[in-house]
């Protein structure tokens, strides 16, 4: 248990970097859809936003084994050390897929890594929500607040998938604006896609805050 305070500190840092940098991405997106800015300015700000977005994507993955290791260390997670080691291994593969996607995105190899990342998100959705339901039904003995955190994280995996899906058309519409010039119709379409994206961004923020509340207050 000597390492437990380090896990707590790491967990706090991951939440800070997750939400802190994600707010930067949020603001960059608002500047990106501002038709008063030039194409060059809008391209620069969304490019910077995509770079900053790497930090919350990394934190999203790393916080999984760190958080579960904290519960395991306190005896709140009824699994063996082998299962905990497997969680770290799978998380490392997930993280590798995320980081690889940063460097080869848009290529055939990038699509493979992105598919692997989405596979982990689907797996996280199913695993964490199922674990929470089993706990709430009395079939898995973990505290209710921990079950709530697992369920909220499962929802984050779902929200992330929906966010990526809603964001996908944004660059296609922006490409038309950049090539043909800005029109009220195209700008309205761009804003609509970004608003749909922001719905899932805010949903993720709320889920992160709920996880933080449950882990701190432990109601």
Short mmCIF file of C-alpha atoms in Angstrom, two decimals:
data_model
loop_
_atom_site.label_atom_id
_atom_site.label_comp_id
_atom_site.label_asym_id
_atom_site.label_seq_id
_atom_site.Cartn_x
_atom_site.Cartn_y
_atom_site.Cartn_z
CA UNK A 1 0.00 0.00 0.00
CA UNK A 2 3.04 2.30 0.09
CA UNK A 3 2.40 3.17 -3.54
CA UNK A 4 -1.25 4.07 -2.94
CA UNK A 5 -0.68 7.83 -2.38
CA UNK A 6 1.17 7.92 -5.71
CA UNK A 7 -1.86 6.36 -7.40
CA UNK A 8 -4.12 8.98 -5.83
CA UNK A 9 -1.81 11.76 -7.02
CA UNK A 10 -1.67 10.28 -10.52
CA UNK A 11 -5.46 9.98 -10.57
CA UNK A 12 -5.84 13.65 -9.63
CA UNK A 13 -3.36 14.75 -12.30
CA UNK A 14 -5.14 12.68 -14.94
CA UNK A 15 -8.48 14.35 -14.15
CA UNK A 16 -6.86 17.81 -14.18
CA UNK A 17 -5.15 17.28 -17.53
CA UNK A 18 -8.27 15.60 -18.95
CA UNK A 19 -10.72 18.37 -18.19
CA UNK A 20 -8.24 21.23 -18.36
CA UNK A 21 -6.99 20.46 -21.86
CA UNK A 22 -10.44 19.45 -23.06
CA UNK A 23 -11.74 22.90 -22.19
CA UNK A 24 -9.01 24.27 -24.46
CA UNK A 25 -10.29 22.04 -27.26
CA UNK A 26 -13.83 23.24 -26.56
CA UNK A 27 -12.79 26.89 -26.91
CA UNK A 28 -10.78 26.14 -30.07
CA UNK A 29 -13.89 24.62 -31.60
CA UNK A 30 -15.89 27.78 -30.93
CA UNK A 31 -13.23 29.85 -32.68
CA UNK A 32 -13.18 27.38 -35.56
CA UNK A 33 -16.87 27.87 -36.37
CA UNK A 34 -16.66 31.67 -36.19
CA UNK A 35 -17.27 32.84 -39.80
CA UNK A 36 -15.72 36.24 -38.99
CA UNK A 37 -12.30 34.62 -38.87
CA UNK A 38 -10.26 33.96 -41.99
CA UNK A 39 -9.81 30.46 -43.35
CA UNK A 40 -6.15 30.58 -42.32
CA UNK A 41 -7.07 31.52 -38.75
CA UNK A 42 -9.75 28.85 -38.54
CA UNK A 43 -7.44 26.18 -39.93
CA UNK A 44 -4.71 27.15 -37.47
CA UNK A 45 -7.00 27.11 -34.44
CA UNK A 46 -8.58 23.73 -35.25
CA UNK A 47 -5.14 22.32 -35.97
CA UNK A 48 -3.97 23.44 -32.55
CA UNK A 49 -7.17 22.09 -31.01
CA UNK A 50 -6.56 18.66 -32.50
CA UNK A 51 -3.06 18.62 -31.01
CA UNK A 52 -4.32 19.62 -27.57
CA UNK A 53 -7.04 16.97 -27.89
CA UNK A 54 -4.35 14.32 -27.62
CA UNK A 55 -4.02 14.92 -23.89
CA UNK A 56 -7.62 14.10 -22.86
CA UNK A 57 -7.59 11.07 -25.17
CA UNK A 58 -4.50 9.76 -23.38
CA UNK A 59 -5.91 10.54 -19.94
CA UNK A 60 -9.15 8.78 -20.87
CA UNK A 61 -7.21 5.54 -21.29
CA UNK A 62 -4.59 5.81 -18.54
CA UNK A 63 -7.13 6.65 -15.83
CA UNK A 64 -8.69 3.18 -16.27
CA UNK A 65 -5.84 1.05 -14.86
CA UNK A 66 -4.86 3.73 -12.34
CA UNK A 67 -8.38 3.96 -10.93
CA UNK A 68 -8.91 0.20 -10.87
CA UNK A 69 -5.50 -0.31 -9.25
CA UNK A 70 -6.53 2.10 -6.49
CA UNK A 71 -9.67 0.06 -5.80
CA UNK A 72 -7.71 -3.18 -6.00
CA UNK A 73 -5.10 -1.91 -3.55
CA UNK A 74 -7.81 -1.08 -1.02
CA UNK A 75 -9.44 -4.49 -1.41
CA UNK A 76 -12.58 -3.02 -2.99
CA UNK A 77 -12.21 -4.81 -6.33
CA UNK A 78 -12.76 -8.58 -5.93
CA UNK A 79 -10.38 -9.77 -8.66
CA UNK A 80 -7.03 -11.54 -8.58
CA UNK A 81 -3.63 -10.03 -9.23
CA UNK A 82 -3.53 -11.82 -12.58
CA UNK A 83 -6.71 -10.06 -13.68
CA UNK A 84 -5.28 -6.74 -12.55
CA UNK A 85 -2.13 -7.37 -14.58
CA UNK A 86 -4.31 -8.17 -17.60
CA UNK A 87 -6.10 -4.84 -17.16
CA UNK A 88 -2.76 -3.01 -17.28
CA UNK A 89 -1.71 -4.97 -20.37
CA UNK A 90 -4.96 -4.28 -22.23
CA UNK A 91 -4.78 -0.63 -21.24
CA UNK A 92 -1.24 -0.45 -22.65
CA UNK A 93 -2.46 -1.84 -25.98
CA UNK A 94 -5.36 0.62 -25.96
CA UNK A 95 -2.98 3.49 -25.25
CA UNK A 96 -0.64 2.32 -28.02
CA UNK A 97 -3.56 2.39 -30.47
CA UNK A 98 -4.45 5.94 -29.42
CA UNK A 99 -0.89 7.24 -29.70
CA UNK A 100 -0.24 5.46 -33.00
CA UNK A 101 -3.36 7.11 -34.40
CA UNK A 102 -1.85 10.52 -33.66
CA UNK A 103 1.05 9.91 -36.02
CA UNK A 104 -0.48 7.84 -38.83
CA UNK A 105 -4.01 9.22 -38.85
CA UNK A 106 -5.61 9.39 -42.29
CA UNK A 107 -3.53 6.50 -43.63
CA UNK A 108 -4.61 2.84 -43.98
CA UNK A 109 -2.52 2.05 -40.89
CA UNK A 110 -4.19 4.91 -39.06
CA UNK A 111 -7.63 3.49 -39.80
CA UNK A 112 -6.55 0.15 -38.35
CA UNK A 113 -5.34 1.79 -35.13
CA UNK A 114 -8.52 3.88 -34.95
CA UNK A 115 -10.63 0.75 -35.34
CA UNK A 116 -8.68 -0.89 -32.51
CA UNK A 117 -9.27 2.17 -30.32
CA UNK A 118 -13.00 2.04 -31.04
CA UNK A 119 -13.00 -1.68 -30.25
CA UNK A 120 -11.60 -0.92 -26.81
CA UNK A 121 -14.23 1.79 -26.32
CA UNK A 122 -17.00 -0.67 -27.17
CA UNK A 123 -15.38 -3.21 -24.87
CA UNK A 124 -15.20 -0.60 -22.10
CA UNK A 125 -18.86 0.27 -22.58
CA UNK A 126 -19.92 -3.36 -22.26
CA UNK A 127 -17.51 -4.34 -19.47
CA UNK A 128 -18.01 -1.35 -17.17
CA UNK A 129 -21.78 -1.06 -17.51
CA UNK A 130 -22.19 -4.83 -17.06
CA UNK A 131 -19.99 -4.76 -13.95
CA UNK A 132 -22.08 -1.92 -12.51
CA UNK A 133 -25.37 -3.71 -13.18
CA UNK A 134 -24.03 -6.90 -11.58
CA UNK A 135 -22.95 -4.90 -8.52
CA UNK A 136 -26.29 -3.14 -8.18
CA UNK A 137 -28.13 -6.45 -8.50
CA UNK A 138 -26.00 -7.97 -5.72
CA UNK A 139 -24.17 -10.44 -7.98
CA UNK A 140 -20.79 -8.70 -7.59
CA UNK A 141 -19.75 -7.36 -4.22
CA UNK A 142 -18.32 -3.89 -4.68
CA UNK A 143 -19.43 -0.60 -3.06
CA UNK A 144 -22.32 1.22 -4.69
CA UNK A 145 -20.25 4.35 -5.32
CA UNK A 146 -17.63 2.27 -7.15
CA UNK A 147 -20.36 0.67 -9.26
CA UNK A 148 -21.54 4.18 -10.09
CA UNK A 149 -18.05 5.15 -11.23
CA UNK A 150 -17.82 2.07 -13.43
CA UNK A 151 -21.21 2.81 -14.96
CA UNK A 152 -20.29 6.44 -15.59
CA UNK A 153 -17.05 5.41 -17.27
CA UNK A 154 -18.93 2.95 -19.44
CA UNK A 155 -21.15 5.81 -20.52
CA UNK A 156 -18.04 7.86 -21.31
CA UNK A 157 -16.98 5.15 -23.73
CA UNK A 158 -20.39 5.42 -25.41
CA UNK A 159 -20.28 9.22 -25.49
CA UNK A 160 -16.80 9.11 -27.03
CA UNK A 161 -18.05 6.88 -29.83
CA UNK A 162 -21.01 9.16 -30.47
CA UNK A 163 -18.75 12.22 -30.34
CA UNK A 164 -16.45 10.81 -33.03
CA UNK A 165 -19.45 9.93 -35.18
CA UNK A 166 -20.98 13.40 -34.89
CA UNK A 167 -17.63 15.11 -35.53
CA UNK A 168 -16.84 13.10 -38.67
CA UNK A 169 -18.81 15.36 -41.10
CA UNK A 170 -17.24 18.57 -39.75
CA UNK A 171 -14.09 18.50 -41.84
CA UNK A 172 -16.04 17.57 -44.98
CA UNK A 173 -18.21 20.66 -44.62
CA UNK A 174 -15.23 22.82 -43.71
CA UNK A 175 -13.37 21.53 -46.76
CA UNK A 176 -16.16 22.90 -48.96
CA UNK A 177 -16.01 26.26 -47.17
CA UNK A 178 -12.22 26.41 -47.56
CA UNK A 179 -12.38 25.51 -51.25
CA UNK A 180 -15.46 27.45 -52.37
CA UNK A 181 -15.75 30.22 -49.82
CA UNK A 182 -18.05 30.83 -46.89
CA UNK A 183 -21.81 30.89 -47.41
CA UNK A 184 -24.56 31.23 -44.78
CA UNK A 185 -25.87 27.78 -45.69
CA UNK A 186 -22.52 26.03 -45.31
CA UNK A 187 -21.72 27.89 -42.10
CA UNK A 188 -25.09 26.87 -40.66
CA UNK A 189 -24.40 23.23 -41.56
CA UNK A 190 -20.96 23.43 -39.93
CA UNK A 191 -22.44 24.89 -36.74
CA UNK A 192 -25.10 22.18 -36.62
CA UNK A 193 -22.49 19.43 -36.77
CA UNK A 194 -20.37 21.13 -34.12
CA UNK A 195 -23.37 21.61 -31.82
CA UNK A 196 -24.15 17.88 -32.09
CA UNK A 197 -20.52 17.19 -31.23
CA UNK A 198 -20.63 19.52 -28.24
CA UNK A 199 -23.61 17.64 -26.82
CA UNK A 200 -21.42 14.58 -26.35
CA UNK A 201 -18.46 16.66 -25.19
CA UNK A 202 -20.57 18.12 -22.37
CA UNK A 203 -21.93 14.65 -21.58
CA UNK A 204 -18.35 13.40 -21.13
CA UNK A 205 -17.54 16.39 -18.89
CA UNK A 206 -20.54 15.58 -16.68
CA UNK A 207 -19.60 11.90 -16.49
CA UNK A 208 -16.03 12.80 -15.47
CA UNK A 209 -17.35 15.14 -12.76
CA UNK A 210 -19.71 12.44 -11.51
CA UNK A 211 -16.82 9.96 -11.30
CA UNK A 212 -14.78 12.51 -9.37
CA UNK A 213 -17.65 13.19 -6.99
CA UNK A 214 -18.35 9.50 -6.33
CA UNK A 215 -14.69 8.72 -5.80
CA UNK A 216 -14.24 11.62 -3.38
CA UNK A 217 -17.49 11.66 -1.40
CA UNK A 218 -18.21 7.91 -1.65
CA UNK A 219 -21.94 8.29 -0.88
#
